Amino acid sequence: MTELRDLPARKQKLGQETGRHLWRRVVAGACALAFAMPVVSTPATAQRGKLSLVRDAETEDLLKSYAAPIFKVAGIGNSPVEIILVNDKSFNAFVPDSRRMFINVGVVMEAETPGEVTGVIAHETGHIAGRHLVRLRSAAANAQIMSVIGMILGAGAMAAGTAAGSAGAASGGAAAILGAGSVGQRSFLSYQRGEEAAADRAALKYLNATGQSAKGMLKTFERFAEQQMFSARFADPYAMSHPMARDRYRQLASSAQKSKYFNTPAPRALQQRHDMVRAKLLAYTSHPNAVARAYPRSDRSMPARYARAIAATKSRRRDAIRQIDALIREQPNNPYFYEVKGQALLESGNPKAAVAPFRKAVSLRPNEGQFLIWLGYALVGSNNPAVLPEAESVLKKGLQRDANSSVGYSQLAIAHARQGERPEADLATAKGLMVAGDFGAAKRYAARAQKNLKRGTPAWLQADDIVSYKPPQLKRR
């Protein structure tokens, strides 16, 4: 997560070249590296607001902790729903299909307690479990929303085969942002009022079944109900797309307060994790002055120091390393502190020094794909030919676990190319372009790779899959 820079986006027609040139925003930094949060956007951004999708291992891990028990009691635990973070500070969330839930970072940033986020997840899960999505999809006339779905469906189409050495389509980057279609705040899908009420009831049931309080959910919905007293011009987009009249809130409150868990607070450890992620998101998405106001130096709490350390990476990187090291001394087994340190070193143009903290992060969480990709990134950036075989191995492991990382594929392509493995480099580039949604360029690189790969081998078959891939046609209705 670093400073972002916009590059021009070219408007194209949905259904013809929906996913082309998605990677239009990259991180500015030394060594021309794309760091923690490179942002991408679809060509549709030429007309309306942008939707950028955030990747951050710590935030994702927290949301998974919130969602796992909810998904289990809702009966969808065996078909995991992917929670996708949107780089938007407004309080909003939506589900476009039965496999994906989009949550704005603003949900986490505004929520003071875990229960406020869990309530949103439970509510959206109610829509999934209630099979409200058939009507939702048929009503989705907004082409920008459909471009988001189409891009994501296409992005993962070929990714997972890379490390497994297998062919065929599959779904699947290093603390980075994936590109997505442009969806303005007013483009989030609305539901029928009856379905909203059904989702409310389902959410209460899920929270009660998991022994959690609905107090946080009520706090969120009370805010929405209060906003309806004001002009829609000033209303929260979530409140507008999810109407919550005062009488509906009261009905919800009456049911929620009957639960024996209503006054049960979130576990202290979970609250601490929540506070840390809130601080992190604010620091990465806001100006350092905003961080200083939210977390003044008089605040010596761990979240406050975390936020100030991350804010310092934007301008005072040497001081940032000092602050991060102080955090590490207090929590030497916190992998995210080492990740942040590695990112700061990468951004300062010192990938060789970034290797050690990324190695430590991987040692603490060996199966975190984003950490592995960061390590491979640093190894490639160190410009040491001796470590290229290790970089290749690490990147493949990372992509096996987190297969939608365009950054990971681009670094794997560099590692192959520097070892004289041009066909493999072309194939990795093609896969990265698939993840980025640039299907036309992906096909060109895959075709070039095929010419120099042995026919029938796993690599050749993977290239063939890309060459023959047809993007999903998600038509407006």
Short mmCIF file of C-alpha atoms in Angstrom, two decimals:
data_model
loop_
_atom_site.label_atom_id
_atom_site.label_comp_id
_atom_site.label_asym_id
_atom_site.label_seq_id
_atom_site.Cartn_x
_atom_site.Cartn_y
_atom_site.Cartn_z
CA MET A 1 0.00 0.00 0.00
CA THR A 2 1.79 3.09 -1.19
CA GLU A 3 1.38 6.36 -3.00
CA LEU A 4 -0.77 5.91 -6.09
CA ARG A 5 -0.43 7.52 -9.49
CA ASP A 6 -3.14 7.65 -12.16
CA LEU A 7 -2.37 6.94 -15.79
CA PRO A 8 -4.85 7.58 -18.63
CA ALA A 9 -7.50 4.94 -19.25
CA ARG A 10 -8.92 4.32 -22.72
CA LYS A 11 -12.68 3.84 -23.08
CA GLN A 12 -13.75 0.62 -24.80
CA LYS A 13 -17.02 -1.12 -25.51
CA LEU A 14 -18.28 -3.72 -23.04
CA GLY A 15 -18.47 -7.18 -24.57
CA GLN A 16 -15.77 -6.49 -27.15
CA GLU A 17 -12.69 -5.58 -25.15
CA THR A 18 -14.05 -5.50 -21.60
CA GLY A 19 -10.82 -6.38 -19.88
CA ARG A 20 -8.15 -4.68 -21.97
CA HIS A 21 -5.65 -2.25 -20.50
CA LEU A 22 -6.87 -2.75 -16.95
CA TRP A 23 -3.59 -2.02 -15.26
CA ARG A 24 -3.76 1.77 -15.55
CA ARG A 25 -2.55 2.83 -12.15
CA VAL A 26 0.77 1.79 -10.72
CA VAL A 27 2.87 2.65 -7.72
CA ALA A 28 5.60 5.18 -8.21
CA GLY A 29 8.84 4.06 -6.62
CA ALA A 30 12.47 3.10 -7.06
CA CYS A 31 13.55 0.35 -9.45
CA ALA A 32 10.25 0.75 -11.35
CA LEU A 33 8.69 -1.74 -8.96
CA ALA A 34 4.94 -2.01 -8.39
CA PHE A 35 4.66 -1.96 -4.65
CA ALA A 36 2.06 -2.69 -2.05
CA MET A 37 -1.06 -1.26 -3.56
CA PRO A 38 -0.83 -0.65 -7.32
CA VAL A 39 -4.29 0.33 -8.51
CA VAL A 40 -5.88 -0.77 -11.73
CA SER A 41 -9.06 0.29 -13.41
CA THR A 42 -11.10 -0.67 -16.44
CA PRO A 43 -11.54 1.40 -19.57
CA ALA A 44 -15.01 2.32 -18.34
CA THR A 45 -13.32 4.71 -15.95
CA ALA A 46 -13.20 7.21 -18.76
CA GLN A 47 -16.86 7.91 -18.10
CA ARG A 48 -17.46 7.45 -14.39
CA GLY A 49 -15.79 6.88 -11.04
CA LYS A 50 -13.21 4.17 -10.47
CA LEU A 51 -13.43 0.98 -8.49
CA SER A 52 -10.08 -0.39 -7.38
CA LEU A 53 -9.72 -3.65 -5.53
CA VAL A 54 -7.32 -3.86 -2.59
CA ARG A 55 -5.10 -6.76 -1.61
CA ASP A 56 -3.69 -6.81 1.90
CA ALA A 57 -2.98 -10.04 3.75
CA GLU A 58 -3.66 -8.64 7.23
CA THR A 59 -7.01 -7.13 6.32
CA GLU A 60 -8.08 -10.19 4.38
CA ASP A 61 -7.13 -12.47 7.27
CA LEU A 62 -9.23 -10.38 9.65
CA LEU A 63 -12.26 -10.44 7.36
CA LYS A 64 -11.92 -14.18 6.97
CA SER A 65 -12.00 -14.48 10.75
CA TYR A 66 -15.22 -12.47 10.80
CA ALA A 67 -16.82 -14.36 7.95
CA ALA A 68 -15.86 -18.00 8.59
CA PRO A 69 -18.36 -18.74 11.41
CA ILE A 70 -21.09 -16.80 9.56
CA PHE A 71 -20.55 -18.74 6.35
CA LYS A 72 -20.56 -22.01 8.27
CA VAL A 73 -23.91 -21.53 9.98
CA ALA A 74 -25.38 -20.13 6.76
CA GLY A 75 -24.56 -23.39 5.03
CA ILE A 76 -22.11 -21.94 2.53
CA GLY A 77 -18.91 -22.88 4.34
CA ASN A 78 -18.18 -25.70 1.88
CA SER A 79 -18.39 -23.27 -1.02
CA PRO A 80 -16.20 -20.43 0.24
CA VAL A 81 -17.28 -16.92 -0.67
CA GLU A 82 -14.37 -14.72 -1.67
CA ILE A 83 -14.34 -11.39 0.15
CA ILE A 84 -12.97 -8.70 -2.14
CA LEU A 85 -11.80 -5.39 -0.69
CA VAL A 86 -12.69 -2.21 -2.54
CA ASN A 87 -10.43 0.81 -2.23
CA ASP A 88 -13.26 3.16 -1.29
CA LYS A 89 -13.71 4.94 2.03
CA SER A 90 -17.50 5.05 1.86
CA PHE A 91 -19.46 2.54 3.94
CA ASN A 92 -20.66 0.07 1.34
CA ALA A 93 -20.85 -3.61 0.45
CA PHE A 94 -22.57 -5.79 -2.13
CA VAL A 95 -22.71 -9.31 -3.52
CA PRO A 96 -22.84 -9.69 -7.34
CA ASP A 97 -23.06 -13.49 -7.30
CA SER A 98 -22.96 -16.44 -4.93
CA ARG A 99 -19.16 -16.60 -4.80
CA ARG A 100 -18.02 -13.03 -4.18
CA MET A 101 -18.69 -10.36 -1.61
CA PHE A 102 -17.34 -6.84 -2.17
CA ILE A 103 -16.63 -4.78 0.94
CA ASN A 104 -15.32 -1.22 0.89
CA VAL A 105 -12.33 -0.49 3.11
CA GLY A 106 -14.56 2.25 4.52
CA VAL A 107 -16.63 -0.42 6.27
CA VAL A 108 -13.61 -1.44 8.34
CA MET A 109 -12.34 2.11 8.76
CA GLU A 110 -15.65 3.46 10.07
CA ALA A 111 -16.50 0.47 12.24
CA GLU A 112 -15.36 0.95 15.82
CA THR A 113 -16.01 -2.66 16.75
CA PRO A 114 -15.74 -6.03 14.98
CA GLY A 115 -19.50 -6.47 15.32
CA GLU A 116 -20.21 -3.62 12.94
CA VAL A 117 -18.28 -5.38 10.19
CA THR A 118 -19.60 -8.82 11.09
CA GLY A 119 -23.14 -7.45 10.85
CA VAL A 120 -22.52 -6.27 7.28
CA ILE A 121 -21.02 -9.65 6.35
CA ALA A 122 -23.95 -11.46 7.97
CA HIS A 123 -26.46 -9.28 6.11
CA GLU A 124 -24.82 -9.83 2.72
CA THR A 125 -24.52 -13.55 3.50
CA GLY A 126 -28.28 -13.52 4.00
CA HIS A 127 -28.67 -12.42 0.38
CA ILE A 128 -26.41 -15.24 -0.80
CA ALA A 129 -28.04 -17.95 1.29
CA GLY A 130 -31.50 -16.59 0.43
CA ARG A 131 -30.74 -16.94 -3.28
CA HIS A 132 -31.69 -13.32 -3.90
CA LEU A 133 -28.97 -13.13 -6.54
CA VAL A 134 -30.99 -14.50 -9.44
CA ARG A 135 -33.24 -11.47 -9.32
CA LEU A 136 -30.28 -9.26 -8.58
CA ARG A 137 -28.39 -10.45 -11.64
CA SER A 138 -31.38 -10.10 -13.93
CA ALA A 139 -31.84 -6.53 -12.71
CA ALA A 140 -28.19 -5.58 -13.16
CA ALA A 141 -28.56 -3.25 -16.12
CA ASN A 142 -25.52 -1.20 -15.19
CA ALA A 143 -22.80 -2.06 -17.69
CA GLN A 144 -20.07 -1.00 -15.30
CA ILE A 145 -21.17 -3.50 -12.69
CA MET A 146 -21.27 -6.24 -15.28
CA SER A 147 -17.78 -5.27 -16.41
CA VAL A 148 -16.53 -5.85 -12.86
CA ILE A 149 -18.03 -9.32 -12.78
CA GLY A 150 -16.77 -10.12 -16.26
CA MET A 151 -13.27 -8.95 -15.50
CA ILE A 152 -13.03 -11.00 -12.31
CA LEU A 153 -14.43 -14.09 -13.99
CA GLY A 154 -11.92 -13.74 -16.79
CA ALA A 155 -8.98 -12.81 -14.58
CA GLY A 156 -8.82 -16.10 -12.76
CA ALA A 157 -9.58 -18.26 -15.75
CA MET A 158 -6.11 -19.69 -16.31
CA ALA A 159 -4.13 -18.66 -13.25
CA ALA A 160 -4.01 -21.65 -10.93
CA GLY A 161 -2.14 -23.99 -13.24
CA THR A 162 1.17 -22.20 -13.00
CA ALA A 163 2.67 -23.77 -9.91
CA ALA A 164 0.80 -27.05 -10.11
CA GLY A 165 2.07 -27.61 -13.65
CA SER A 166 -1.41 -28.51 -14.85
CA ALA A 167 -3.51 -27.27 -17.71
CA GLY A 168 -7.10 -26.12 -17.75
CA ALA A 169 -9.00 -23.18 -16.42
CA ALA A 170 -9.09 -22.41 -12.73
CA SER A 171 -9.78 -19.49 -10.43
CA GLY A 172 -7.39 -17.98 -8.20
CA GLY A 173 -1.46 -10.66 -5.66
CA ALA A 174 1.14 -9.69 -3.33
CA ALA A 175 -0.51 -7.07 -1.10
CA ALA A 176 -1.50 -5.38 -4.31
CA ILE A 177 -4.69 -4.12 -5.87
CA LEU A 178 -6.33 -6.02 -8.70
CA GLY A 179 -8.05 -4.10 -11.42
CA ALA A 180 -11.77 -4.08 -11.77
CA GLY A 181 -14.53 -2.38 -13.64
CA SER A 182 -15.61 1.10 -12.79
CA VAL A 183 -18.48 1.05 -10.34
CA GLY A 184 -19.48 4.37 -8.84
CA GLN A 185 -21.07 4.53 -5.42
CA ARG A 186 -24.53 4.72 -6.94
CA SER A 187 -23.85 1.62 -9.05
CA PHE A 188 -23.95 -0.85 -6.17
CA LEU A 189 -26.81 -3.23 -6.63
CA SER A 190 -30.00 -2.60 -4.75
CA TYR A 191 -32.38 -5.25 -3.53
CA GLN A 192 -36.11 -5.38 -3.08
CA ARG A 193 -37.27 -4.19 0.32
CA GLY A 194 -38.62 -7.64 1.16
CA GLU A 195 -35.27 -9.22 0.40
CA GLU A 196 -33.56 -6.67 2.61
CA ALA A 197 -35.82 -7.62 5.49
CA ALA A 198 -35.14 -11.29 4.85
CA ALA A 199 -31.40 -10.65 4.86
CA ASP A 200 -31.77 -8.76 8.16
CA ARG A 201 -33.54 -11.71 9.75
CA ALA A 202 -30.97 -14.14 8.39
CA ALA A 203 -28.14 -11.99 9.74
CA LEU A 204 -29.66 -12.02 13.22
CA LYS A 205 -30.01 -15.78 13.03
CA TYR A 206 -26.38 -16.22 12.00
CA LEU A 207 -25.10 -13.93 14.73
CA ASN A 208 -27.13 -15.70 17.38
CA ALA A 209 -26.04 -19.13 16.13
CA THR A 210 -22.40 -18.11 16.40
CA GLY A 211 -22.80 -16.56 19.85
CA GLN A 212 -22.22 -13.01 18.67
CA SER A 213 -23.98 -9.80 19.54
CA ALA A 214 -26.04 -7.92 16.98
CA LYS A 215 -25.30 -4.64 18.75
CA GLY A 216 -22.70 -3.65 16.14
CA MET A 217 -25.12 -4.42 13.34
CA LEU A 218 -27.74 -2.26 15.01
CA LYS A 219 -25.27 0.58 15.35
CA THR A 220 -24.59 0.46 11.64
CA PHE A 221 -28.24 0.29 10.64
CA GLU A 222 -29.25 2.98 13.11
CA ARG A 223 -26.89 5.35 11.36
CA PHE A 224 -28.50 4.50 8.04
CA ALA A 225 -31.98 5.02 9.44
CA GLU A 226 -30.99 8.41 10.83
CA GLN A 227 -29.59 9.43 7.46
CA GLN A 228 -32.98 9.00 5.87
CA MET A 229 -34.10 12.09 7.76
CA PHE A 230 -31.73 14.14 5.62
CA SER A 231 -31.59 14.82 1.95
CA ALA A 232 -30.49 11.89 -0.19
CA ARG A 233 -27.71 14.17 -1.34
CA PHE A 234 -26.00 13.69 2.00
CA ALA A 235 -27.00 10.07 2.62
CA ASP A 236 -24.52 7.24 2.79
CA PRO A 237 -24.58 5.20 -0.47
CA TYR A 238 -25.11 2.04 1.54
CA ALA A 239 -28.18 3.55 3.12
CA MET A 240 -29.52 4.58 -0.28
CA SER A 241 -29.03 1.17 -1.88
CA HIS A 242 -30.20 -0.65 1.24
CA PRO A 243 -33.24 1.33 2.46
CA MET A 244 -33.55 1.23 6.24
CA ALA A 245 -36.60 3.12 7.49
CA ARG A 246 -36.94 3.92 11.19
CA ASP A 247 -39.73 1.39 11.69
CA ARG A 248 -37.61 -1.30 10.05
CA TYR A 249 -34.74 -0.48 12.37
CA ARG A 250 -37.02 -0.74 15.37
CA GLN A 251 -38.25 -4.13 14.26
CA LEU A 252 -34.65 -5.28 13.87
CA ALA A 253 -33.70 -3.88 17.27
CA SER A 254 -36.61 -5.61 18.98
CA SER A 255 -35.50 -8.99 17.65
CA ALA A 256 -31.80 -8.39 18.28
CA GLN A 257 -32.25 -7.39 21.91
CA LYS A 258 -33.95 -10.69 22.69
CA SER A 259 -30.70 -12.58 22.09
CA LYS A 260 -28.82 -13.71 25.17
CA TYR A 261 -25.64 -12.63 23.39
CA PHE A 262 -26.76 -9.03 22.84
CA ASN A 263 -24.45 -7.60 25.51
CA THR A 264 -21.55 -9.94 24.71
CA PRO A 265 -18.57 -7.90 23.47
CA ALA A 266 -16.14 -9.14 20.86
CA PRO A 267 -13.11 -11.00 22.23
CA ARG A 268 -10.38 -8.58 23.24
CA ALA A 269 -7.85 -10.11 20.85
CA LEU A 270 -10.25 -9.69 17.95
CA GLN A 271 -10.89 -6.07 18.89
CA GLN A 272 -7.14 -5.46 18.94
CA ARG A 273 -6.75 -6.96 15.48
CA HIS A 274 -9.60 -4.78 14.28
CA ASP A 275 -7.99 -1.66 15.71
CA MET A 276 -4.69 -2.48 14.03
CA VAL A 277 -6.28 -2.99 10.62
CA ARG A 278 -8.30 0.23 10.93
CA ALA A 279 -5.08 2.10 11.67
CA LYS A 280 -3.29 0.44 8.77
CA LEU A 281 -6.02 1.21 6.25
CA LEU A 282 -6.23 4.83 7.34
CA ALA A 283 -2.47 5.23 7.08
CA TYR A 284 -2.27 3.72 3.61
CA THR A 285 -5.28 5.53 2.16
CA SER A 286 -4.91 8.97 3.74
CA HIS A 287 -2.51 11.90 3.76
CA PRO A 288 0.01 11.79 6.64
CA ASN A 289 -1.63 14.91 8.08
CA ALA A 290 -4.91 12.99 8.42
CA VAL A 291 -3.06 10.20 10.18
CA ALA A 292 -1.47 12.70 12.54
CA ARG A 293 -4.88 14.10 13.44
CA ALA A 294 -6.40 10.67 14.01
CA TYR A 295 -3.37 9.33 15.88
CA PRO A 296 -1.46 12.20 17.53
CA ARG A 297 1.94 11.51 19.02
CA SER A 298 0.39 11.63 22.47
CA ASP A 299 -1.36 8.38 21.58
CA ARG A 300 1.14 5.65 22.41
CA SER A 301 -1.15 2.72 21.64
CA MET A 302 0.02 0.03 19.23
CA PRO A 303 -2.51 0.95 16.52
CA ALA A 304 -1.48 4.61 16.71
CA ARG A 305 2.20 3.80 16.36
CA TYR A 306 1.42 1.38 13.54
CA ALA A 307 -0.45 4.10 11.65
CA ARG A 308 2.30 6.68 12.17
CA ALA A 309 5.00 4.24 11.05
CA ILE A 310 3.12 3.46 7.84
CA ALA A 311 2.44 7.14 7.21
CA ALA A 312 6.16 7.81 7.57
CA THR A 313 6.91 5.40 4.71
CA LYS A 314 5.45 7.97 2.32
CA SER A 315 8.09 10.60 2.97
CA ARG A 316 10.37 9.85 5.91
CA ARG A 317 11.38 6.29 5.11
CA ARG A 318 14.42 6.16 7.37
CA ASP A 319 12.30 7.25 10.30
CA ALA A 320 9.65 4.77 9.20
CA ILE A 321 12.10 1.87 9.45
CA ARG A 322 13.05 3.01 12.94
CA GLN A 323 9.40 3.10 13.99
CA ILE A 324 8.64 -0.29 12.44
CA ASP A 325 11.68 -1.82 14.17
CA ALA A 326 10.32 -0.54 17.48
CA LEU A 327 7.04 -2.32 16.79
CA ILE A 328 8.90 -5.49 15.88
CA ARG A 329 10.79 -5.43 19.18
CA GLU A 330 7.47 -5.44 21.00
CA GLN A 331 5.86 -8.10 18.81
CA PRO A 332 8.67 -10.10 17.20
CA ASN A 333 6.24 -12.71 15.89
CA ASN A 334 3.91 -10.34 14.08
CA PRO A 335 4.40 -11.16 10.36
CA TYR A 336 2.67 -8.02 9.15
CA PHE A 337 5.27 -5.77 10.76
CA TYR A 338 7.97 -7.51 8.72
CA GLU A 339 5.83 -7.18 5.60
CA VAL A 340 5.46 -3.43 6.14
CA LYS A 341 9.21 -3.11 6.74
CA GLY A 342 9.96 -5.00 3.54
CA GLN A 343 7.59 -2.78 1.58
CA ALA A 344 9.21 0.34 3.00
CA LEU A 345 12.63 -0.91 1.96
CA LEU A 346 11.40 -1.76 -1.53
CA GLU A 347 9.93 1.69 -1.91
CA SER A 348 13.18 3.26 -0.82
CA GLY A 349 14.95 1.44 -3.66
CA ASN A 350 16.65 -1.20 -1.54
CA PRO A 351 15.14 -4.57 -2.56
CA LYS A 352 18.24 -6.43 -1.34
CA ALA A 353 17.61 -5.22 2.21
CA ALA A 354 13.91 -6.08 1.84
CA VAL A 355 14.69 -9.76 1.41
CA ALA A 356 15.37 -10.40 5.11
CA PRO A 357 12.10 -8.99 6.49
CA PHE A 358 10.10 -10.76 3.82
CA ARG A 359 11.88 -14.01 4.68
CA LYS A 360 10.90 -13.50 8.29
CA ALA A 361 7.29 -12.86 7.33
CA VAL A 362 7.26 -16.07 5.30
CA SER A 363 8.81 -18.02 8.16
CA LEU A 364 6.00 -16.87 10.41
CA ARG A 365 3.26 -17.58 7.86
CA PRO A 366 4.65 -20.05 5.31
CA ASN A 367 1.36 -20.48 3.44
CA GLU A 368 0.60 -16.80 2.88
CA GLY A 369 0.85 -16.38 -0.86
CA GLN A 370 1.23 -12.62 -0.72
CA PHE A 371 4.28 -12.92 1.53
CA LEU A 372 5.89 -15.43 -0.82
CA ILE A 373 5.30 -13.16 -3.78
CA TRP A 374 6.79 -10.21 -1.91
CA LEU A 375 9.88 -12.30 -1.14
CA GLY A 376 10.22 -13.36 -4.75
CA TYR A 377 9.77 -9.74 -5.79
CA ALA A 378 12.61 -8.62 -3.54
CA LEU A 379 14.86 -11.45 -4.72
CA VAL A 380 14.32 -10.51 -8.37
CA GLY A 381 14.83 -6.83 -7.58
CA SER A 382 18.13 -7.52 -5.83
CA ASN A 383 19.71 -8.11 -9.27
CA ASN A 384 21.69 -11.08 -8.00
CA PRO A 385 21.78 -13.87 -10.64
CA ALA A 386 22.61 -16.41 -7.95
CA VAL A 387 19.20 -16.05 -6.30
CA LEU A 388 17.10 -16.25 -9.48
CA PRO A 389 16.37 -19.98 -9.12
CA GLU A 390 15.14 -19.35 -5.57
CA ALA A 391 13.09 -16.36 -6.74
CA GLU A 392 11.45 -18.53 -9.39
CA SER A 393 10.62 -21.23 -6.87
CA VAL A 394 9.27 -18.79 -4.30
CA LEU A 395 7.13 -16.96 -6.84
CA LYS A 396 5.64 -20.22 -8.10
CA LYS A 397 4.76 -21.22 -4.56
CA GLY A 398 3.21 -17.84 -3.95
CA LEU A 399 1.16 -17.99 -7.14
CA GLN A 400 -0.02 -21.48 -6.27
CA ARG A 401 -1.52 -20.05 -3.09
CA ASP A 402 -2.58 -16.65 -4.44
CA ALA A 403 -3.02 -17.14 -8.15
CA ASN A 404 -4.50 -13.76 -9.08
CA SER A 405 -1.33 -11.74 -8.66
CA SER A 406 -0.34 -9.96 -11.83
CA VAL A 407 2.69 -8.66 -9.94
CA GLY A 408 3.72 -12.21 -9.12
CA TYR A 409 3.51 -13.28 -12.76
CA SER A 410 5.44 -10.24 -13.97
CA GLN A 411 8.27 -10.98 -11.54
CA LEU A 412 8.22 -14.67 -12.48
CA ALA A 413 8.54 -13.64 -16.12
CA ILE A 414 11.60 -11.53 -15.26
CA ALA A 415 13.16 -14.42 -13.33
CA HIS A 416 12.66 -16.76 -16.29
CA ALA A 417 13.98 -14.24 -18.81
CA ARG A 418 17.14 -13.54 -16.81
CA GLN A 419 17.81 -17.28 -16.75
CA GLY A 420 17.42 -17.48 -20.53
CA GLU A 421 14.04 -19.23 -20.35
CA ARG A 422 12.22 -17.12 -22.91
CA PRO A 423 9.20 -19.39 -23.61
CA GLU A 424 8.53 -19.72 -19.90
CA ALA A 425 8.87 -15.96 -19.52
CA ASP A 426 6.34 -15.41 -22.30
CA LEU A 427 3.92 -17.86 -20.66
CA ALA A 428 4.25 -16.14 -17.28
CA THR A 429 3.66 -12.79 -18.97
CA ALA A 430 0.57 -14.17 -20.66
CA LYS A 431 -0.81 -15.40 -17.34
CA GLY A 432 -0.16 -12.04 -15.74
CA LEU A 433 -2.00 -10.32 -18.56
CA MET A 434 -4.92 -12.72 -18.10
CA VAL A 435 -5.11 -11.75 -14.44
CA ALA A 436 -4.91 -8.10 -15.44
CA GLY A 437 -7.76 -8.64 -17.90
CA ASP A 438 -5.75 -7.82 -21.03
CA PHE A 439 -6.91 -10.93 -22.85
CA GLY A 440 -5.74 -9.88 -26.30
CA ALA A 441 -2.14 -9.30 -25.23
CA ALA A 442 -2.27 -12.48 -23.14
CA LYS A 443 -3.19 -14.48 -26.23
CA ARG A 444 -0.31 -12.98 -28.21
CA TYR A 445 2.27 -13.86 -25.55
CA ALA A 446 0.78 -17.33 -25.09
CA ALA A 447 0.91 -17.98 -28.84
CA ARG A 448 4.55 -16.93 -28.90
CA ALA A 449 5.31 -19.20 -25.95
CA GLN A 450 3.58 -22.13 -27.66
CA LYS A 451 5.86 -21.90 -30.66
CA ASN A 452 8.88 -22.61 -28.46
CA LEU A 453 7.37 -25.12 -26.03
CA LYS A 454 7.17 -28.85 -26.57
CA ARG A 455 3.73 -29.79 -27.77
CA GLY A 456 1.61 -31.59 -25.19
CA THR A 457 3.65 -30.53 -22.15
CA PRO A 458 1.85 -28.89 -19.21
CA ALA A 459 3.33 -25.50 -20.16
CA TRP A 460 2.21 -25.90 -23.78
CA LEU A 461 -1.29 -26.87 -22.68
CA GLN A 462 -1.50 -23.86 -20.36
CA ALA A 463 -0.51 -21.60 -23.24
CA ASP A 464 -3.10 -23.31 -25.43
CA ASP A 465 -5.79 -22.68 -22.82
CA ILE A 466 -5.04 -18.97 -22.95
CA VAL A 467 -4.93 -18.84 -26.73
CA SER A 468 -8.36 -20.48 -26.95
CA TYR A 469 -9.94 -18.62 -24.01
CA LYS A 470 -13.14 -16.70 -24.71
CA PRO A 471 -14.12 -13.97 -22.20
CA PRO A 472 -17.52 -14.43 -20.60
CA GLN A 473 -20.30 -12.53 -22.31
CA LEU A 474 -22.25 -10.82 -19.53
CA LYS A 475 -24.98 -8.97 -21.35
CA ARG A 476 -27.08 -6.18 -20.02
CA ARG A 477 -30.74 -6.95 -19.49
#
